[in-house]
Amino acid sequence: MAVKLRKLIRRYQTDQLSGWHKLRYATRQNQRNLLRQIERRYGRVKLSRIKGRTLLKWHAQWLDGTKYSAARAFIKKIRVLFGFGLTILDDEECKRIRHVMSAMRFPGASRRKQRVTAEQAASIRSVAWRIGRGSVALAQAFQFEVMLRQKDTIGEYLPRKLAEGGPGLEVGDDKWVRGLLWSEIDDELILRHQTSKTNKPVVVDLKLAPMVIADLRRLGVVSKRGKFGLVQRLSGPVIVSETTGLPYLAFEFRRLWRAIARDAGVPDSVFNMDSRAGGITEAFDAGAAPDFIRSAATHSELATTQGYNRGDELARSRNVAAARIATRPATGLIGTTSRRPPKERARGGHRKNEIGRDRRKSRERYSAHDAGARQARARHPNRDHNQRRNPAGKDRRSLG
């Protein structure tokens, strides 16, 4: 009996060996909706009927012109489904389809180029303080200066019964986890935080994060004069809403950040998540060691960090070209055999050399002529040596 795609989807969600059960709660929620859409559209299709042409047609339907994120998510999940059928179910049709997909390439969106600049971060913080949202200003400072993700800054809510994320802070039937805690900042203003995505440690000296220090001073947490240090020890989450006294919900924070960013003159094409890219780009433009930037951003591979590097490509190419030229010797590298530098050649230095050679040769000829005249006078002292003879050998005075 031929297996249909909907059966493969259900097996993927129920099999105990499936990678589905290793996904985080929020990820499973998002992908459950995606799998529901895939099943509704193509669930009745038999696996034996799925060819390379079929996958291209499905991808075009999800793309629908410019919906690159949706199309990318669809193809990524389709690969996971057939990979599960290949490795766990040992299904021949899944093996065939997965082999076909390994030779296929699907068009995607160009690499994102937007980033939050230091000026934009400062403007957002200024507007946030003006409207009484210092929490948003401080969150923006942490995301830009410390290069934290939004989830690492404001945290997230999970069902309280889940073991994922640890005990956290209980809020009704939910718990708040993974956000910044005051207990993670010591008396020397050193932040130690475990990242939400990779579980890697972040260790940052906040005294070297001026935006964060400025906002902590406005909150009255850090001394305003003299040596930096905590003057007030707080507890619980660092970023909390001024209206509820609780950490923000993700959608609530994004909506508020967008309204503040618009008021600050930040284009809608720049997102809150681009704050991290802005900090990484600034570090590259400042000349920091790439491997140190990778470590500070808690990336395993430098190529991942480079994906967040979104500076001015023209300015960088000019900088590279100028640095290369500065290392070259001044002679023999611009297509000429002259040993003089280019500027001296442009002023006519080669012409001066030719004139000098002509004058030296002329002096040598005159010197040889004078030597011959002196020898002739010595042999014939009574002859008038100033008279010249014509071509016929006769004295010029006889021609009158």
Short mmCIF file of C-alpha atoms in Angstrom, two decimals:
data_model
loop_
_atom_site.label_atom_id
_atom_site.label_comp_id
_atom_site.label_asym_id
_atom_site.label_seq_id
_atom_site.Cartn_x
_atom_site.Cartn_y
_atom_site.Cartn_z
CA MET A 1 0.00 0.00 0.00
CA ALA A 2 1.38 3.38 -1.05
CA VAL A 3 2.19 5.75 1.83
CA LYS A 4 0.78 9.27 1.70
CA LEU A 5 2.52 12.41 2.90
CA ARG A 6 0.07 12.98 5.77
CA LYS A 7 0.95 9.60 7.27
CA LEU A 8 4.66 10.50 7.19
CA ILE A 9 3.88 13.81 8.96
CA ARG A 10 1.97 12.06 11.74
CA ARG A 11 4.67 9.43 12.21
CA TYR A 12 7.25 12.23 12.48
CA GLN A 13 5.26 13.86 15.30
CA THR A 14 4.54 10.66 17.23
CA ASP A 15 7.58 8.38 16.84
CA GLN A 16 9.67 8.40 20.02
CA LEU A 17 12.92 8.42 18.04
CA SER A 18 11.90 11.45 15.98
CA GLY A 19 13.79 14.72 16.33
CA TRP A 20 10.43 16.40 16.83
CA HIS A 21 10.57 15.68 20.56
CA LYS A 22 13.96 17.39 20.90
CA LEU A 23 12.69 20.72 19.62
CA ARG A 24 12.04 23.53 22.09
CA TYR A 25 8.52 24.41 23.02
CA ALA A 26 8.29 27.64 21.00
CA THR A 27 9.84 25.95 17.96
CA ARG A 28 7.37 23.07 18.12
CA GLN A 29 4.47 25.53 18.31
CA ASN A 30 5.60 27.32 15.17
CA GLN A 31 6.38 24.14 13.25
CA ARG A 32 3.11 22.47 14.28
CA ASN A 33 1.29 25.20 12.38
CA LEU A 34 3.62 24.73 9.41
CA LEU A 35 3.06 20.96 9.33
CA ARG A 36 -0.69 21.54 9.53
CA GLN A 37 -0.53 23.71 6.40
CA ILE A 38 1.64 21.19 4.55
CA GLU A 39 -0.80 18.40 5.42
CA ARG A 40 -3.80 20.45 4.32
CA ARG A 41 -2.23 21.24 0.93
CA TYR A 42 -0.40 18.05 0.02
CA GLY A 43 -1.34 15.42 2.62
CA ARG A 44 -3.20 13.22 0.13
CA VAL A 45 -0.28 12.99 -2.28
CA LYS A 46 1.40 9.57 -2.37
CA LEU A 47 5.16 9.54 -1.79
CA SER A 48 5.63 7.57 -5.01
CA ARG A 49 4.13 10.48 -6.97
CA ILE A 50 6.53 13.10 -5.58
CA LYS A 51 9.27 13.95 -8.09
CA GLY A 52 11.77 16.78 -8.43
CA ARG A 53 9.29 18.64 -10.63
CA THR A 54 6.66 18.28 -7.90
CA LEU A 55 8.91 19.83 -5.28
CA LEU A 56 9.74 22.77 -7.55
CA LYS A 57 6.04 23.38 -8.11
CA TRP A 58 5.30 23.27 -4.39
CA HIS A 59 8.16 25.62 -3.62
CA ALA A 60 6.85 28.14 -6.18
CA GLN A 61 3.42 28.02 -4.52
CA TRP A 62 4.91 28.81 -1.12
CA LEU A 63 7.19 31.47 -2.59
CA ASP A 64 4.27 33.24 -4.29
CA GLY A 65 6.57 35.90 -5.69
CA THR A 66 8.61 37.21 -2.77
CA LYS A 67 7.63 35.14 0.30
CA TYR A 68 11.16 33.80 0.71
CA SER A 69 10.88 33.12 4.45
CA ALA A 70 7.77 30.95 4.03
CA ALA A 71 9.27 29.06 1.08
CA ARG A 72 12.53 28.50 2.94
CA ALA A 73 10.70 27.18 6.02
CA PHE A 74 8.64 24.82 3.84
CA ILE A 75 11.65 23.32 2.04
CA LYS A 76 13.60 23.00 5.29
CA LYS A 77 10.74 21.08 6.92
CA ILE A 78 10.22 18.88 3.86
CA ARG A 79 13.90 17.89 4.01
CA VAL A 80 13.47 17.02 7.70
CA LEU A 81 10.38 14.89 7.00
CA PHE A 82 12.00 12.82 4.27
CA GLY A 83 15.22 12.63 6.28
CA PHE A 84 13.20 11.11 9.14
CA GLY A 85 11.62 8.62 6.73
CA LEU A 86 15.08 7.72 5.43
CA THR A 87 16.93 7.30 8.73
CA ILE A 88 14.24 6.12 11.18
CA LEU A 89 11.59 4.45 9.00
CA ASP A 90 14.00 3.17 6.35
CA ASP A 91 11.40 3.95 3.69
CA GLU A 92 12.53 3.48 0.09
CA GLU A 93 10.39 6.31 -1.27
CA CYS A 94 11.79 8.73 1.33
CA LYS A 95 15.28 7.56 0.42
CA ARG A 96 14.59 8.29 -3.25
CA ILE A 97 13.09 11.73 -2.61
CA ARG A 98 15.85 12.70 -0.20
CA HIS A 99 18.43 11.73 -2.82
CA VAL A 100 16.64 13.88 -5.41
CA MET A 101 16.53 16.85 -3.03
CA SER A 102 20.27 16.61 -2.38
CA ALA A 103 20.83 17.59 -6.02
CA MET A 104 18.28 20.43 -6.01
CA ARG A 105 18.77 24.10 -5.23
CA PHE A 106 15.90 26.42 -4.40
CA PRO A 107 16.05 30.22 -4.84
CA GLY A 108 16.24 32.21 -1.65
CA ALA A 109 16.28 35.82 -0.57
CA SER A 110 19.50 37.79 -0.69
CA ARG A 111 21.45 38.17 2.54
CA ARG A 112 19.92 40.73 4.88
CA LYS A 113 21.80 44.06 4.87
CA GLN A 114 19.89 46.10 7.44
CA ARG A 115 21.39 46.88 10.85
CA VAL A 116 20.79 49.19 13.80
CA THR A 117 23.53 51.83 13.93
CA ALA A 118 24.88 53.44 17.08
CA GLU A 119 23.06 56.67 16.18
CA GLN A 120 19.75 54.82 15.73
CA ALA A 121 20.21 52.94 19.02
CA ALA A 122 20.83 56.25 20.80
CA SER A 123 17.72 57.80 19.19
CA ILE A 124 15.54 54.82 20.17
CA ARG A 125 16.77 55.03 23.76
CA SER A 126 16.15 58.77 23.89
CA VAL A 127 12.55 58.40 22.69
CA ALA A 128 11.94 55.48 25.06
CA TRP A 129 13.05 57.50 28.08
CA ARG A 130 10.96 60.47 26.94
CA ILE A 131 7.74 58.42 26.93
CA GLY A 132 8.53 56.69 30.22
CA ARG A 133 9.79 53.38 28.78
CA GLY A 134 13.26 53.16 30.28
CA SER A 135 12.97 49.36 30.14
CA VAL A 136 12.91 49.47 26.33
CA ALA A 137 15.89 51.83 26.33
CA LEU A 138 17.88 49.48 28.57
CA ALA A 139 16.92 46.46 26.45
CA GLN A 140 18.08 48.29 23.33
CA ALA A 141 21.38 49.12 25.03
CA PHE A 142 21.99 45.48 25.98
CA GLN A 143 21.11 44.21 22.50
CA PHE A 144 23.42 46.68 20.76
CA GLU A 145 26.35 46.95 23.18
CA VAL A 146 26.48 43.33 24.40
CA MET A 147 25.20 41.89 21.08
CA LEU A 148 22.48 39.86 22.80
CA ARG A 149 19.46 38.36 21.08
CA GLN A 150 16.04 39.66 22.06
CA LYS A 151 15.21 36.40 23.84
CA ASP A 152 18.39 36.65 25.92
CA THR A 153 17.43 40.20 26.90
CA ILE A 154 13.72 40.01 27.70
CA GLY A 155 13.37 36.23 28.14
CA GLU A 156 10.34 34.12 27.15
CA TYR A 157 7.27 32.49 28.73
CA LEU A 158 6.78 28.70 28.79
CA PRO A 159 4.14 26.44 30.36
CA ARG A 160 5.06 25.94 34.01
CA LYS A 161 4.80 22.16 33.80
CA LEU A 162 7.59 21.89 31.20
CA ALA A 163 11.04 20.88 32.40
CA GLU A 164 12.58 22.99 29.63
CA GLY A 165 14.33 26.14 30.84
CA GLY A 166 14.44 25.15 34.52
CA PRO A 167 12.17 26.48 37.27
CA GLY A 168 12.25 30.11 36.14
CA LEU A 169 9.96 32.82 37.49
CA GLU A 170 6.37 31.58 37.96
CA VAL A 171 3.68 33.83 36.49
CA GLY A 172 0.25 32.20 36.72
CA ASP A 173 0.25 28.98 34.71
CA ASP A 174 3.46 29.99 32.95
CA LYS A 175 7.06 30.53 33.90
CA TRP A 176 9.53 33.13 32.66
CA VAL A 177 13.00 31.88 31.66
CA ARG A 178 16.21 32.73 29.76
CA GLY A 179 16.14 36.52 30.23
CA LEU A 180 18.61 38.80 31.99
CA LEU A 181 18.61 38.65 35.81
CA TRP A 182 20.02 41.21 38.24
CA SER A 183 21.77 38.33 40.00
CA GLU A 184 23.88 37.83 36.83
CA ILE A 185 25.53 41.26 37.32
CA ASP A 186 28.10 41.38 40.12
CA ASP A 187 29.34 44.36 42.15
CA GLU A 188 32.10 45.02 39.59
CA LEU A 189 29.47 45.27 36.82
CA ILE A 190 30.55 42.02 35.18
CA LEU A 191 27.65 40.30 33.41
CA ARG A 192 27.62 36.48 33.25
CA HIS A 193 24.73 35.05 31.26
CA GLN A 194 23.95 31.72 29.58
CA THR A 195 22.64 32.24 26.04
CA SER A 196 19.23 30.84 25.16
CA LYS A 197 20.07 29.46 21.70
CA THR A 198 23.48 27.84 22.13
CA ASN A 199 23.78 27.58 25.93
CA LYS A 200 27.16 29.32 25.73
CA PRO A 201 28.37 31.69 28.45
CA VAL A 202 28.50 35.44 27.88
CA VAL A 203 30.96 37.33 30.09
CA VAL A 204 30.97 41.10 29.56
CA ASP A 205 32.42 44.05 31.47
CA LEU A 206 29.50 46.46 31.45
CA LYS A 207 31.82 49.33 32.38
CA LEU A 208 32.89 49.17 28.72
CA ALA A 209 29.28 49.40 27.49
CA PRO A 210 28.53 53.15 27.74
CA MET A 211 24.89 52.89 26.62
CA VAL A 212 24.14 50.30 29.29
CA ILE A 213 25.95 52.31 31.97
CA ALA A 214 24.06 55.49 31.02
CA ASP A 215 20.69 53.74 31.36
CA LEU A 216 21.65 52.00 34.61
CA ARG A 217 22.61 55.41 36.00
CA ARG A 218 19.24 56.85 35.05
CA LEU A 219 17.65 53.92 36.88
CA GLY A 220 19.73 54.75 39.95
CA VAL A 221 21.44 51.36 39.97
CA VAL A 222 24.96 52.59 39.18
CA SER A 223 26.78 55.46 40.87
CA LYS A 224 26.58 58.68 38.90
CA ARG A 225 29.99 59.94 40.00
CA GLY A 226 33.37 58.47 40.78
CA LYS A 227 34.18 54.80 40.31
CA PHE A 228 31.61 52.66 38.51
CA GLY A 229 29.78 50.31 40.84
CA LEU A 230 26.35 49.12 41.96
CA VAL A 231 24.73 51.40 44.52
CA GLN A 232 21.49 49.44 44.64
CA ARG A 233 21.15 45.65 44.52
CA LEU A 234 17.95 44.55 42.76
CA SER A 235 16.51 41.09 42.17
CA GLY A 236 14.50 39.35 39.50
CA PRO A 237 14.39 40.16 35.76
CA VAL A 238 16.33 43.17 34.50
CA ILE A 239 13.83 44.14 31.79
CA VAL A 240 10.24 44.51 33.07
CA SER A 241 7.27 46.46 31.77
CA GLU A 242 6.51 49.76 33.49
CA THR A 243 2.76 49.03 33.30
CA THR A 244 2.64 45.43 34.61
CA GLY A 245 5.87 45.11 36.56
CA LEU A 246 6.45 41.78 34.77
CA PRO A 247 8.74 40.76 31.88
CA TYR A 248 7.41 41.57 28.43
CA LEU A 249 5.67 39.11 26.14
CA ALA A 250 7.69 38.84 22.92
CA PHE A 251 4.98 40.23 20.62
CA GLU A 252 4.23 43.04 23.09
CA PHE A 253 7.86 44.12 23.22
CA ARG A 254 8.26 44.01 19.41
CA ARG A 255 5.15 46.13 18.92
CA LEU A 256 6.30 48.72 21.45
CA TRP A 257 9.84 48.79 20.04
CA ARG A 258 8.48 49.40 16.51
CA ALA A 259 6.37 52.35 17.66
CA ILE A 260 9.35 53.90 19.45
CA ALA A 261 11.67 53.23 16.50
CA ARG A 262 9.29 54.99 14.10
CA ASP A 263 9.12 57.98 16.40
CA ALA A 264 12.96 57.99 16.40
CA GLY A 265 13.07 58.05 12.59
CA VAL A 266 14.25 54.45 12.13
CA PRO A 267 12.97 52.92 8.84
CA ASP A 268 10.46 50.05 9.07
CA SER A 269 12.90 47.87 7.11
CA VAL A 270 15.17 47.85 10.20
CA PHE A 271 14.01 45.34 12.82
CA ASN A 272 14.76 44.95 16.50
CA MET A 273 16.72 41.76 15.73
CA ASP A 274 19.10 43.91 13.63
CA SER A 275 20.49 45.41 16.85
CA ARG A 276 22.76 42.39 17.24
CA ALA A 277 23.96 42.76 13.64
CA GLY A 278 24.61 46.45 14.31
CA GLY A 279 26.90 45.66 17.25
CA ILE A 280 28.80 42.97 15.32
CA THR A 281 29.22 45.24 12.29
CA GLU A 282 30.53 48.07 14.45
CA ALA A 283 33.09 45.68 15.95
CA PHE A 284 34.34 44.64 12.50
CA ASP A 285 34.52 48.24 11.28
CA ALA A 286 36.48 49.18 14.41
CA GLY A 287 39.15 46.62 13.48
CA ALA A 288 38.54 44.14 16.33
CA ALA A 289 39.98 40.66 15.82
CA PRO A 290 37.41 38.54 13.91
CA ASP A 291 37.86 35.53 16.19
CA PHE A 292 37.27 37.70 19.28
CA ILE A 293 34.08 39.04 17.69
CA ARG A 294 32.96 35.47 16.96
CA SER A 295 33.55 34.53 20.59
CA ALA A 296 31.74 37.62 21.91
CA ALA A 297 28.76 36.81 19.68
CA THR A 298 28.81 33.17 20.97
CA HIS A 299 29.11 31.72 17.47
CA SER A 300 30.84 28.41 16.80
CA GLU A 301 31.92 29.33 13.27
CA LEU A 302 33.38 32.61 11.99
CA ALA A 303 31.27 32.25 8.83
CA THR A 304 28.15 32.67 10.99
CA THR A 305 29.54 35.87 12.50
CA GLN A 306 30.37 37.19 9.03
CA GLY A 307 26.70 36.81 8.13
CA TYR A 308 25.95 39.55 10.67
CA ASN A 309 28.66 41.82 9.27
CA ARG A 310 26.67 44.38 7.28
CA GLY A 311 28.93 47.40 6.82
CA ASP A 312 29.47 49.71 3.85
CA GLU A 313 30.99 47.46 1.18
CA LEU A 314 32.35 50.38 -0.89
CA ALA A 315 34.11 51.92 2.14
CA ARG A 316 35.61 48.54 3.00
CA SER A 317 36.84 47.87 -0.54
CA ARG A 318 38.46 51.31 -0.61
CA ASN A 319 40.10 50.62 2.74
CA VAL A 320 41.48 47.31 1.44
CA ALA A 321 42.78 48.90 -1.77
CA ALA A 322 44.50 51.74 0.13
CA ALA A 323 46.11 49.28 2.55
CA ARG A 324 47.46 47.18 -0.34
CA ILE A 325 48.92 50.17 -2.17
CA ALA A 326 50.59 51.42 1.01
CA THR A 327 52.63 48.21 1.28
CA ARG A 328 54.08 48.37 -2.24
CA PRO A 329 57.58 49.70 -3.00
CA ALA A 330 57.70 52.93 -4.99
CA THR A 331 59.50 51.48 -8.02
CA GLY A 332 58.78 49.08 -10.82
CA LEU A 333 55.15 48.11 -9.99
CA ILE A 334 53.02 50.32 -12.26
CA GLY A 335 54.00 49.03 -15.72
CA THR A 336 57.17 51.15 -16.26
CA THR A 337 60.90 50.44 -16.28
CA SER A 338 61.86 53.73 -14.69
CA ARG A 339 63.20 53.55 -11.16
CA ARG A 340 61.80 56.96 -10.26
CA PRO A 341 58.52 57.17 -8.33
CA PRO A 342 55.36 57.93 -10.38
CA LYS A 343 55.04 61.57 -9.22
CA GLU A 344 58.58 62.45 -10.33
CA ARG A 345 57.96 60.90 -13.75
CA ALA A 346 54.77 62.94 -14.09
CA ARG A 347 56.73 66.16 -13.55
CA GLY A 348 59.01 65.43 -16.51
CA GLY A 349 61.98 63.88 -14.71
CA HIS A 350 62.71 61.54 -17.63
CA ARG A 351 62.99 64.55 -20.00
CA LYS A 352 65.56 66.21 -17.71
CA ASN A 353 67.66 63.08 -17.86
CA GLU A 354 67.69 63.18 -21.70
CA ILE A 355 68.72 66.86 -21.77
CA GLY A 356 71.53 66.16 -19.36
CA ARG A 357 72.87 63.35 -21.55
CA ASP A 358 72.81 65.60 -24.65
CA ARG A 359 74.78 68.33 -22.87
CA ARG A 360 77.42 65.90 -21.66
CA LYS A 361 77.93 64.51 -25.16
CA SER A 362 78.16 68.05 -26.61
CA ARG A 363 80.85 69.02 -24.10
CA GLU A 364 82.82 65.90 -24.97
CA ARG A 365 82.71 66.75 -28.70
CA TYR A 366 83.87 70.35 -28.15
CA SER A 367 86.67 69.17 -25.89
CA ALA A 368 87.92 66.80 -28.59
CA HIS A 369 87.80 69.59 -31.20
CA ASP A 370 89.76 72.00 -28.98
CA ALA A 371 92.44 69.37 -28.40
CA GLY A 372 92.94 68.93 -32.17
CA ALA A 373 93.21 72.69 -32.71
CA ARG A 374 95.90 73.00 -30.04
CA GLN A 375 97.96 70.24 -31.68
CA ALA A 376 97.72 71.96 -35.12
CA ARG A 377 98.92 75.31 -33.74
CA ALA A 378 101.87 73.57 -32.15
CA ARG A 379 102.94 71.98 -35.46
CA HIS A 380 102.38 75.12 -37.60
CA PRO A 381 102.81 78.21 -35.42
CA ASN A 382 102.94 80.65 -38.41
CA ARG A 383 99.65 79.54 -40.01
CA ASP A 384 96.38 81.42 -39.49
CA HIS A 385 94.26 78.65 -37.96
CA ASN A 386 91.07 80.80 -37.68
CA GLN A 387 90.45 80.69 -41.49
CA ARG A 388 88.15 77.89 -42.75
CA ARG A 389 88.38 76.26 -46.13
CA ASN A 390 85.44 75.75 -48.46
CA PRO A 391 84.35 72.32 -49.65
CA ALA A 392 86.68 72.67 -52.68
CA GLY A 393 89.63 73.13 -50.35
CA LYS A 394 90.21 76.84 -51.19
CA ASP A 395 90.53 79.77 -48.83
CA ARG A 396 87.24 81.68 -48.42
CA ARG A 397 89.01 85.02 -49.07
CA SER A 398 89.87 83.90 -52.64
CA LEU A 399 86.21 83.56 -53.50
CA GLY A 400 85.57 87.35 -53.48
#
